[in-house]
Amino acid sequence: MEIVRRQNYIDKIEKSFGKNLIVVLTGQRRVGKSFLLRQIRDEKSSHSSNNVVFIDKELRKFDFIKTYQDLNAYVGERLVSDKLNYVLIDEVQDIAEFERSVRSFGAEPNVEVVVTGSNAKMLSSDLSTLIGGRYKNIYIQPLNYGEFLEFHHLDDSDDSLAKCLEYGGMPGLKKMGLTKQDAREHLKDIYNTVLLKDVVLRNQIRNVVFLENLVKYLADNTGKLISTSNISKYMNATGEKVSSTIINAYLAHLCEAFMIRRVNRFDIHGKRLFETNEKFYFEDHGIRNALVGGTREGDIEKVIENVIYQHLVRMGYEVNVGQLRAGEIDFVCTSPEGGRIYVQASYIIADEATRKREFGNLAAIRDNHPKYVISMTPLVSRSTHEGITHLGLRTFLTCGL
């Protein structure tokens, strides 16, 4: 079987070893966390000076490990005192009070711990409570455009970009192939698994029908400002009365399962965050497309905005929606070093009215931070208009900013 290495994540994991840190790989189910863990297992097992203890909670053979006591017993019997031990646990949140064991193993000499999980709240809250800052969280996203090309043996072209925009970046599509029916069935299977295991069962949700309708509503309104009160009014109009409190809870559960990402509004002039009317983007736009169905002709702007958002996050930016008195900026992005950029997402800038709208809002920002418009306008790779950089989407996805 051909093995495709996601080297950037492997490097991040390797850099965390030897620093007395517990490595936590987080992200939606089926984004490739398990495969990365198996790659670490195989690589470390190839050296005689290492001892690897590997647990995959999605396999029946490990069903007996239900509590931290079971985990302590299983791992404790397999540690070797005169070797460097790697304790690797896949889907660790399925073990009750796992954090007690993880903390204990991480404190032992000659032990490196890597765990994966599909629930952001459980991992962050439980680990931070017990071990403070002694863990390194590595967020695993679906394939980026370059990885998509590598996985599917495609050249960089408009046709390949169209496939990426349609099917998204779930690694399992490599086996299924990029045919519409097979790909959509695979993506819907992933969606159903995430919804059932990581949202419904974990949070004991009873109104599953409403939850499914809520996800479809978010898919239809990707990139639009959304308020829970408006969702409540919409649902009431369809005959289903649901309070804003319940909607907020369901949205939080979907975010914790990494199905969607919540993006807050940022007042560019006042330099503060708003607490209402947010945007939601899907972790994988292919799953979003599978839920919506149809072709991308009617919603390509939403898909492009979702793709640009995810790639900005992948580049390390904290991303918010920009709010001006005269209009909206799609993304206000802050780097870990504190630098800021502004980004507008567009499909095709074909006339002066569209150009004025997309570039005009950016021009209205009276500061010197870099400003970008990213679009699929034909023949545009990189150009400048009144100090604002215009990037083609393919250029952005392959070369960044």
Short mmCIF file of C-alpha atoms in Angstrom, two decimals:
data_model
loop_
_atom_site.label_atom_id
_atom_site.label_comp_id
_atom_site.label_asym_id
_atom_site.label_seq_id
_atom_site.Cartn_x
_atom_site.Cartn_y
_atom_site.Cartn_z
CA MET A 1 0.00 0.00 0.00
CA GLU A 2 1.28 3.45 -0.91
CA ILE A 3 2.04 5.58 2.16
CA VAL A 4 1.69 9.35 1.90
CA ARG A 5 3.48 11.23 4.66
CA ARG A 6 2.06 14.47 6.01
CA GLN A 7 5.53 15.63 6.88
CA ASN A 8 4.56 18.96 8.45
CA TYR A 9 2.59 17.15 11.17
CA ILE A 10 5.25 14.47 11.65
CA ASP A 11 7.80 17.26 12.18
CA LYS A 12 5.60 18.97 14.77
CA ILE A 13 5.22 15.71 16.69
CA GLU A 14 8.94 14.94 16.57
CA LYS A 15 9.84 18.43 17.82
CA SER A 16 7.67 17.86 20.88
CA PHE A 17 9.58 14.76 22.02
CA GLY A 18 12.23 15.10 24.72
CA LYS A 19 10.54 18.14 26.28
CA ASN A 20 8.48 16.43 28.99
CA LEU A 21 5.29 17.18 27.05
CA ILE A 22 2.25 15.01 26.39
CA VAL A 23 1.44 15.30 22.67
CA VAL A 24 -2.28 15.58 21.89
CA LEU A 25 -3.46 15.24 18.29
CA THR A 26 -6.92 16.76 17.93
CA GLY A 27 -9.29 17.10 14.99
CA GLN A 28 -12.43 15.70 13.43
CA ARG A 29 -12.69 11.95 13.00
CA ARG A 30 -11.17 10.61 9.78
CA VAL A 31 -8.86 13.57 9.13
CA GLY A 32 -5.83 11.29 9.49
CA LYS A 33 -4.92 11.38 13.20
CA SER A 34 -4.89 7.59 13.46
CA PHE A 35 -2.71 7.21 10.39
CA LEU A 36 -0.21 9.72 11.76
CA LEU A 37 -0.12 7.80 15.02
CA ARG A 38 0.53 4.54 13.16
CA GLN A 39 3.33 6.20 11.21
CA ILE A 40 4.94 7.24 14.50
CA ARG A 41 4.44 3.69 15.78
CA ASP A 42 6.09 2.10 12.75
CA GLU A 43 8.98 4.53 12.72
CA LYS A 44 9.77 4.18 16.41
CA SER A 45 9.33 0.41 16.37
CA SER A 46 12.05 0.12 13.73
CA HIS A 47 14.71 1.09 16.30
CA SER A 48 15.75 -1.55 18.83
CA SER A 49 16.37 1.11 21.48
CA ASN A 50 12.65 1.96 21.52
CA ASN A 51 9.63 0.20 23.01
CA VAL A 52 6.20 1.08 21.62
CA VAL A 53 2.88 0.53 23.39
CA PHE A 54 0.07 1.15 20.90
CA ILE A 55 -3.65 1.26 21.73
CA ASP A 56 -6.40 1.88 19.16
CA LYS A 57 -9.75 2.30 20.87
CA GLU A 58 -11.58 1.86 17.59
CA LEU A 59 -10.44 -1.79 17.45
CA ARG A 60 -12.40 -4.50 19.27
CA LYS A 61 -9.24 -5.99 20.76
CA PHE A 62 -8.96 -2.95 23.03
CA ASP A 63 -12.59 -2.87 24.15
CA PHE A 64 -11.56 -4.15 27.57
CA ILE A 65 -9.71 -0.89 28.29
CA LYS A 66 -12.63 1.11 29.61
CA THR A 67 -11.17 3.04 32.57
CA TYR A 68 -7.90 4.62 33.56
CA GLN A 69 -7.26 1.62 35.85
CA ASP A 70 -7.49 -0.71 32.82
CA LEU A 71 -5.15 1.60 30.94
CA ASN A 72 -2.67 1.70 33.82
CA ALA A 73 -2.59 -2.09 34.01
CA TYR A 74 -2.18 -2.64 30.26
CA VAL A 75 0.54 -0.03 29.74
CA GLY A 76 2.31 -0.71 33.04
CA GLU A 77 2.91 -4.34 32.10
CA ARG A 78 4.49 -3.33 28.78
CA LEU A 79 6.89 -0.54 29.75
CA VAL A 80 10.59 -1.47 29.51
CA SER A 81 12.89 0.30 31.94
CA ASP A 82 16.06 0.28 29.81
CA LYS A 83 14.40 1.56 26.60
CA LEU A 84 12.74 4.76 25.45
CA ASN A 85 9.01 4.01 25.68
CA TYR A 86 6.41 5.49 23.37
CA VAL A 87 2.84 5.21 24.66
CA LEU A 88 0.48 5.88 21.74
CA ILE A 89 -3.28 5.92 22.35
CA ASP A 90 -5.83 6.50 19.59
CA GLU A 91 -9.24 8.05 20.51
CA VAL A 92 -8.24 8.34 24.15
CA GLN A 93 -11.48 10.11 25.14
CA ASP A 94 -13.24 6.73 24.99
CA ILE A 95 -11.40 5.73 28.19
CA ALA A 96 -13.00 7.01 31.41
CA GLU A 97 -10.70 9.41 33.34
CA PHE A 98 -7.92 8.81 30.81
CA GLU A 99 -6.22 12.00 31.95
CA ARG A 100 -5.12 10.36 35.21
CA SER A 101 -3.13 7.73 33.35
CA VAL A 102 -1.77 10.16 30.78
CA ARG A 103 -0.49 12.45 33.53
CA SER A 104 1.18 9.53 35.32
CA PHE A 105 2.88 8.09 32.24
CA GLY A 106 4.02 11.53 31.13
CA ALA A 107 5.81 12.04 34.44
CA GLU A 108 7.81 8.82 34.19
CA PRO A 109 11.39 8.85 32.89
CA ASN A 110 12.00 7.55 29.36
CA VAL A 111 8.32 7.74 28.41
CA GLU A 112 6.86 9.79 25.56
CA VAL A 113 3.08 9.97 25.31
CA VAL A 114 1.03 10.74 22.18
CA VAL A 115 -2.77 10.57 22.25
CA THR A 116 -5.45 11.43 19.72
CA GLY A 117 -8.97 12.62 20.35
CA SER A 118 -12.07 13.86 18.56
CA ASN A 119 -13.56 16.09 21.24
CA ALA A 120 -11.98 19.47 21.86
CA LYS A 121 -13.71 20.25 25.15
CA MET A 122 -12.94 16.94 26.82
CA LEU A 123 -9.28 16.95 25.87
CA SER A 124 -8.56 20.58 26.64
CA SER A 125 -10.50 20.81 29.90
CA ASP A 126 -9.49 17.47 31.39
CA LEU A 127 -5.81 17.72 30.50
CA SER A 128 -5.39 21.37 31.40
CA THR A 129 -6.98 20.76 34.81
CA LEU A 130 -4.56 17.99 35.73
CA ILE A 131 -1.32 18.80 33.95
CA GLY A 132 -1.49 22.53 33.26
CA GLY A 133 0.76 23.54 30.40
CA ARG A 134 2.62 20.25 30.15
CA TYR A 135 0.98 19.17 26.92
CA LYS A 136 1.34 20.13 23.28
CA ASN A 137 -1.86 20.29 21.24
CA ILE A 138 -1.40 19.67 17.50
CA TYR A 139 -4.54 20.38 15.52
CA ILE A 140 -4.91 18.08 12.49
CA GLN A 141 -6.92 19.47 9.59
CA PRO A 142 -8.13 17.82 6.39
CA LEU A 143 -5.73 17.74 3.46
CA ASN A 144 -4.59 21.07 2.09
CA TYR A 145 -4.59 21.61 -1.66
CA GLY A 146 -0.99 20.43 -2.11
CA GLU A 147 -1.67 17.26 -0.12
CA PHE A 148 -4.88 16.73 -2.09
CA LEU A 149 -2.86 16.76 -5.33
CA GLU A 150 -0.30 14.35 -3.87
CA PHE A 151 -2.88 11.94 -2.44
CA HIS A 152 -4.81 11.73 -5.72
CA HIS A 153 -1.83 11.92 -8.11
CA LEU A 154 -3.04 15.13 -9.74
CA ASP A 155 -1.21 18.01 -11.35
CA ASP A 156 -1.88 21.58 -10.24
CA SER A 157 -4.56 22.76 -12.69
CA ASP A 158 -7.96 24.40 -12.79
CA ASP A 159 -9.55 20.96 -13.10
CA SER A 160 -7.72 19.69 -10.02
CA LEU A 161 -8.74 22.78 -8.07
CA ALA A 162 -12.36 22.17 -9.09
CA LYS A 163 -12.12 18.60 -7.74
CA CYS A 164 -10.65 19.90 -4.48
CA LEU A 165 -13.41 22.49 -4.14
CA GLU A 166 -16.04 19.79 -4.72
CA TYR A 167 -14.74 16.88 -2.66
CA GLY A 168 -12.66 18.45 0.09
CA GLY A 169 -9.70 17.01 1.93
CA MET A 170 -10.72 13.88 3.81
CA PRO A 171 -7.83 11.40 3.32
CA GLY A 172 -10.16 8.38 2.97
CA LEU A 173 -11.22 9.60 -0.45
CA LYS A 174 -7.91 8.23 -1.73
CA LYS A 175 -9.37 4.73 -1.52
CA MET A 176 -12.85 5.68 -2.70
CA GLY A 177 -11.77 7.68 -5.75
CA LEU A 178 -13.04 11.05 -6.93
CA THR A 179 -16.32 10.01 -8.48
CA LYS A 180 -19.36 11.95 -7.30
CA GLN A 181 -21.53 9.11 -6.02
CA ASP A 182 -18.79 7.18 -4.21
CA ALA A 183 -17.22 10.32 -2.76
CA ARG A 184 -20.50 11.69 -1.46
CA GLU A 185 -21.47 8.38 0.13
CA HIS A 186 -18.09 8.25 1.87
CA LEU A 187 -18.38 11.84 3.11
CA LYS A 188 -21.93 11.28 4.36
CA ASP A 189 -20.74 8.16 6.21
CA ILE A 190 -18.10 10.27 7.96
CA TYR A 191 -20.69 12.92 8.79
CA ASN A 192 -23.07 10.32 10.26
CA THR A 193 -20.28 8.78 12.36
CA VAL A 194 -19.16 12.12 13.76
CA LEU A 195 -22.73 13.20 14.44
CA LEU A 196 -23.61 9.95 16.20
CA LYS A 197 -20.44 9.22 18.20
CA ASP A 198 -19.09 12.67 18.95
CA VAL A 199 -22.26 14.73 19.22
CA VAL A 200 -25.41 12.67 19.86
CA LEU A 201 -24.09 9.89 22.11
CA ARG A 202 -21.46 11.95 23.91
CA ASN A 203 -23.90 14.72 24.77
CA GLN A 204 -27.01 12.51 25.14
CA ILE A 205 -28.94 14.56 22.59
CA ARG A 206 -32.57 13.58 22.21
CA ASN A 207 -33.77 15.91 19.45
CA VAL A 208 -31.64 14.38 16.70
CA VAL A 209 -33.97 15.57 13.95
CA PHE A 210 -33.45 19.18 14.97
CA LEU A 211 -29.68 18.65 15.22
CA GLU A 212 -29.58 17.34 11.65
CA ASN A 213 -31.70 20.26 10.45
CA LEU A 214 -29.38 22.67 12.23
CA VAL A 215 -26.32 21.24 10.46
CA LYS A 216 -28.08 21.52 7.10
CA TYR A 217 -29.04 25.11 7.93
CA LEU A 218 -25.38 25.88 8.64
CA ALA A 219 -24.37 24.22 5.38
CA ASP A 220 -26.86 26.34 3.45
CA ASN A 221 -25.65 29.49 5.22
CA THR A 222 -21.89 28.93 5.26
CA GLY A 223 -20.10 32.25 5.50
CA LYS A 224 -23.22 34.22 6.46
CA LEU A 225 -23.65 36.03 9.77
CA ILE A 226 -25.87 33.87 11.96
CA SER A 227 -27.64 34.59 15.23
CA THR A 228 -29.25 31.97 17.42
CA SER A 229 -32.38 34.10 17.69
CA ASN A 230 -32.77 34.05 13.90
CA ILE A 231 -32.27 30.28 13.83
CA SER A 232 -34.92 29.97 16.55
CA LYS A 233 -37.36 32.12 14.55
CA TYR A 234 -36.67 30.09 11.42
CA MET A 235 -37.29 26.80 13.22
CA ASN A 236 -40.43 28.17 14.88
CA ALA A 237 -41.73 29.14 11.44
CA THR A 238 -41.32 25.52 10.31
CA GLY A 239 -43.34 24.32 13.28
CA GLU A 240 -40.42 23.28 15.51
CA LYS A 241 -40.02 25.38 18.64
CA VAL A 242 -36.45 25.40 19.90
CA SER A 243 -34.99 27.95 22.31
CA SER A 244 -31.83 29.95 21.72
CA THR A 245 -30.29 28.19 24.73
CA ILE A 246 -30.68 24.78 23.10
CA ILE A 247 -29.36 26.09 19.78
CA ASN A 248 -26.28 27.53 21.49
CA ALA A 249 -25.64 24.21 23.21
CA TYR A 250 -25.96 22.24 19.96
CA LEU A 251 -23.63 24.66 18.16
CA ALA A 252 -21.08 24.22 20.95
CA HIS A 253 -21.31 20.41 20.66
CA LEU A 254 -20.75 20.58 16.89
CA CYS A 255 -17.70 22.79 17.40
CA GLU A 256 -16.33 20.48 20.10
CA ALA A 257 -16.59 17.57 17.63
CA PHE A 258 -14.62 19.63 15.06
CA MET A 259 -17.47 19.47 12.56
CA ILE A 260 -17.79 23.24 12.33
CA ARG A 261 -15.72 26.25 13.36
CA ARG A 262 -17.20 29.33 14.99
CA VAL A 263 -15.77 32.70 13.84
CA ASN A 264 -16.48 35.86 15.84
CA ARG A 265 -16.91 39.37 14.49
CA PHE A 266 -14.18 41.93 15.12
CA ASP A 267 -14.81 45.68 15.20
CA ILE A 268 -11.90 46.99 13.13
CA HIS A 269 -12.31 50.60 14.29
CA GLY A 270 -13.04 49.83 17.94
CA LYS A 271 -10.62 46.87 18.04
CA ARG A 272 -12.97 44.64 20.02
CA LEU A 273 -14.87 41.39 19.53
CA PHE A 274 -18.65 41.28 19.20
CA GLU A 275 -20.50 38.60 21.14
CA THR A 276 -23.38 38.14 18.69
CA ASN A 277 -23.86 37.28 15.02
CA GLU A 278 -21.04 34.89 14.18
CA LYS A 279 -20.09 32.93 11.10
CA PHE A 280 -19.68 29.16 10.94
CA TYR A 281 -17.44 27.26 8.54
CA PHE A 282 -17.16 23.52 8.04
CA GLU A 283 -14.03 21.64 9.02
CA ASP A 284 -14.20 19.94 5.64
CA HIS A 285 -16.02 21.68 2.81
CA GLY A 286 -16.46 18.33 1.03
CA ILE A 287 -18.74 17.15 3.83
CA ARG A 288 -20.58 20.45 3.62
CA ASN A 289 -21.08 19.96 -0.14
CA ALA A 290 -22.28 16.38 0.33
CA LEU A 291 -24.96 17.59 2.76
CA VAL A 292 -26.12 20.37 0.44
CA GLY A 293 -26.00 18.21 -2.70
CA GLY A 294 -26.33 19.55 -6.21
CA THR A 295 -23.53 21.30 -8.06
CA ARG A 296 -21.34 24.17 -6.97
CA GLU A 297 -22.65 26.63 -9.53
CA GLY A 298 -25.08 28.17 -7.05
CA ASP A 299 -22.88 28.27 -3.96
CA ILE A 300 -19.29 28.51 -5.17
CA GLU A 301 -18.74 31.76 -3.21
CA LYS A 302 -19.57 29.94 0.03
CA VAL A 303 -17.18 27.09 -0.79
CA ILE A 304 -14.35 29.46 -1.70
CA GLU A 305 -14.82 31.39 1.53
CA ASN A 306 -14.79 28.15 3.54
CA VAL A 307 -11.61 26.98 1.79
CA ILE A 308 -9.83 30.31 2.31
CA TYR A 309 -10.81 30.37 5.99
CA GLN A 310 -9.44 26.88 6.62
CA HIS A 311 -6.19 27.65 4.82
CA LEU A 312 -5.68 30.83 6.85
CA VAL A 313 -6.12 28.75 10.02
CA ARG A 314 -3.67 26.20 8.59
CA MET A 315 -1.15 29.01 8.12
CA GLY A 316 -1.35 29.76 11.84
CA TYR A 317 -3.63 32.79 11.89
CA GLU A 318 -6.34 33.52 14.43
CA VAL A 319 -9.23 34.46 12.16
CA ASN A 320 -12.21 36.74 12.82
CA VAL A 321 -14.84 38.42 10.67
CA GLY A 322 -14.11 42.13 10.19
CA GLN A 323 -16.80 44.70 10.88
CA LEU A 324 -16.59 48.22 9.44
CA ARG A 325 -19.20 50.96 9.78
CA ALA A 326 -19.63 50.85 6.02
CA GLY A 327 -19.53 47.10 5.53
CA GLU A 328 -17.92 43.77 6.27
CA ILE A 329 -14.43 42.40 5.76
CA ASP A 330 -14.44 38.63 5.33
CA PHE A 331 -11.40 37.92 7.50
CA VAL A 332 -9.26 39.80 10.02
CA CYS A 333 -6.25 37.58 10.63
CA THR A 334 -3.78 37.84 13.49
CA SER A 335 -0.49 35.93 13.42
CA PRO A 336 1.06 34.36 16.54
CA GLU A 337 3.58 37.22 16.51
CA GLY A 338 0.78 39.80 16.59
CA GLY A 339 0.83 40.92 12.96
CA ARG A 340 -2.45 41.55 11.20
CA ILE A 341 -3.76 41.12 7.65
CA TYR A 342 -7.16 41.66 6.04
CA VAL A 343 -8.61 39.25 3.47
CA GLN A 344 -11.60 39.44 1.15
CA ALA A 345 -12.84 36.25 -0.55
CA SER A 346 -14.47 36.49 -3.96
CA TYR A 347 -15.39 34.22 -6.86
CA ILE A 348 -14.74 36.24 -10.01
CA ILE A 349 -14.14 39.97 -10.27
CA ALA A 350 -15.55 40.55 -13.72
CA ASP A 351 -16.86 44.13 -13.60
CA GLU A 352 -16.20 47.47 -11.97
CA ALA A 353 -19.07 47.12 -9.49
CA THR A 354 -17.64 43.89 -8.11
CA ARG A 355 -14.14 45.37 -8.02
CA LYS A 356 -15.38 48.41 -6.14
CA ARG A 357 -17.19 46.25 -3.61
CA GLU A 358 -14.32 43.83 -2.92
CA PHE A 359 -11.48 46.34 -2.99
CA GLY A 360 -13.47 49.29 -1.64
CA ASN A 361 -14.11 47.83 1.80
CA LEU A 362 -10.42 47.07 2.21
CA ALA A 363 -9.43 50.53 1.00
CA ALA A 364 -11.71 52.01 3.67
CA ILE A 365 -9.52 50.56 6.42
CA ARG A 366 -7.20 53.37 7.45
CA ASP A 367 -4.15 51.48 8.63
CA ASN A 368 -1.03 50.03 7.04
CA HIS A 369 -1.65 46.32 7.59
CA PRO A 370 -1.46 44.18 4.41
CA LYS A 371 -4.72 43.73 2.53
CA TYR A 372 -5.63 40.92 0.11
CA VAL A 373 -8.42 39.94 -2.25
CA ILE A 374 -8.41 36.22 -3.14
CA SER A 375 -10.50 35.08 -6.08
CA MET A 376 -10.79 32.65 -8.98
CA THR A 377 -10.69 35.45 -11.55
CA PRO A 378 -9.17 33.97 -14.75
CA LEU A 379 -5.56 34.86 -15.55
CA VAL A 380 -4.99 36.39 -12.10
CA SER A 381 -2.05 34.92 -10.21
CA ARG A 382 -0.80 37.94 -8.30
CA SER A 383 -1.37 41.62 -8.98
CA THR A 384 -1.77 44.89 -7.08
CA HIS A 385 -4.63 47.39 -7.20
CA GLU A 386 -4.26 50.62 -5.19
CA GLY A 387 -1.94 48.94 -2.71
CA ILE A 388 -4.18 45.88 -2.27
CA THR A 389 -2.83 42.51 -3.41
CA HIS A 390 -5.07 40.41 -5.65
CA LEU A 391 -4.24 36.68 -5.45
CA GLY A 392 -5.59 33.83 -7.51
CA LEU A 393 -7.03 31.07 -5.33
CA ARG A 394 -4.61 28.45 -6.70
CA THR A 395 -1.68 30.76 -6.00
CA PHE A 396 -2.87 31.29 -2.44
CA LEU A 397 -3.41 27.57 -1.78
CA THR A 398 0.00 26.60 -3.19
CA CYS A 399 2.20 29.56 -2.23
CA GLY A 400 0.35 31.31 0.59
CA LEU A 401 0.34 35.09 0.76
#
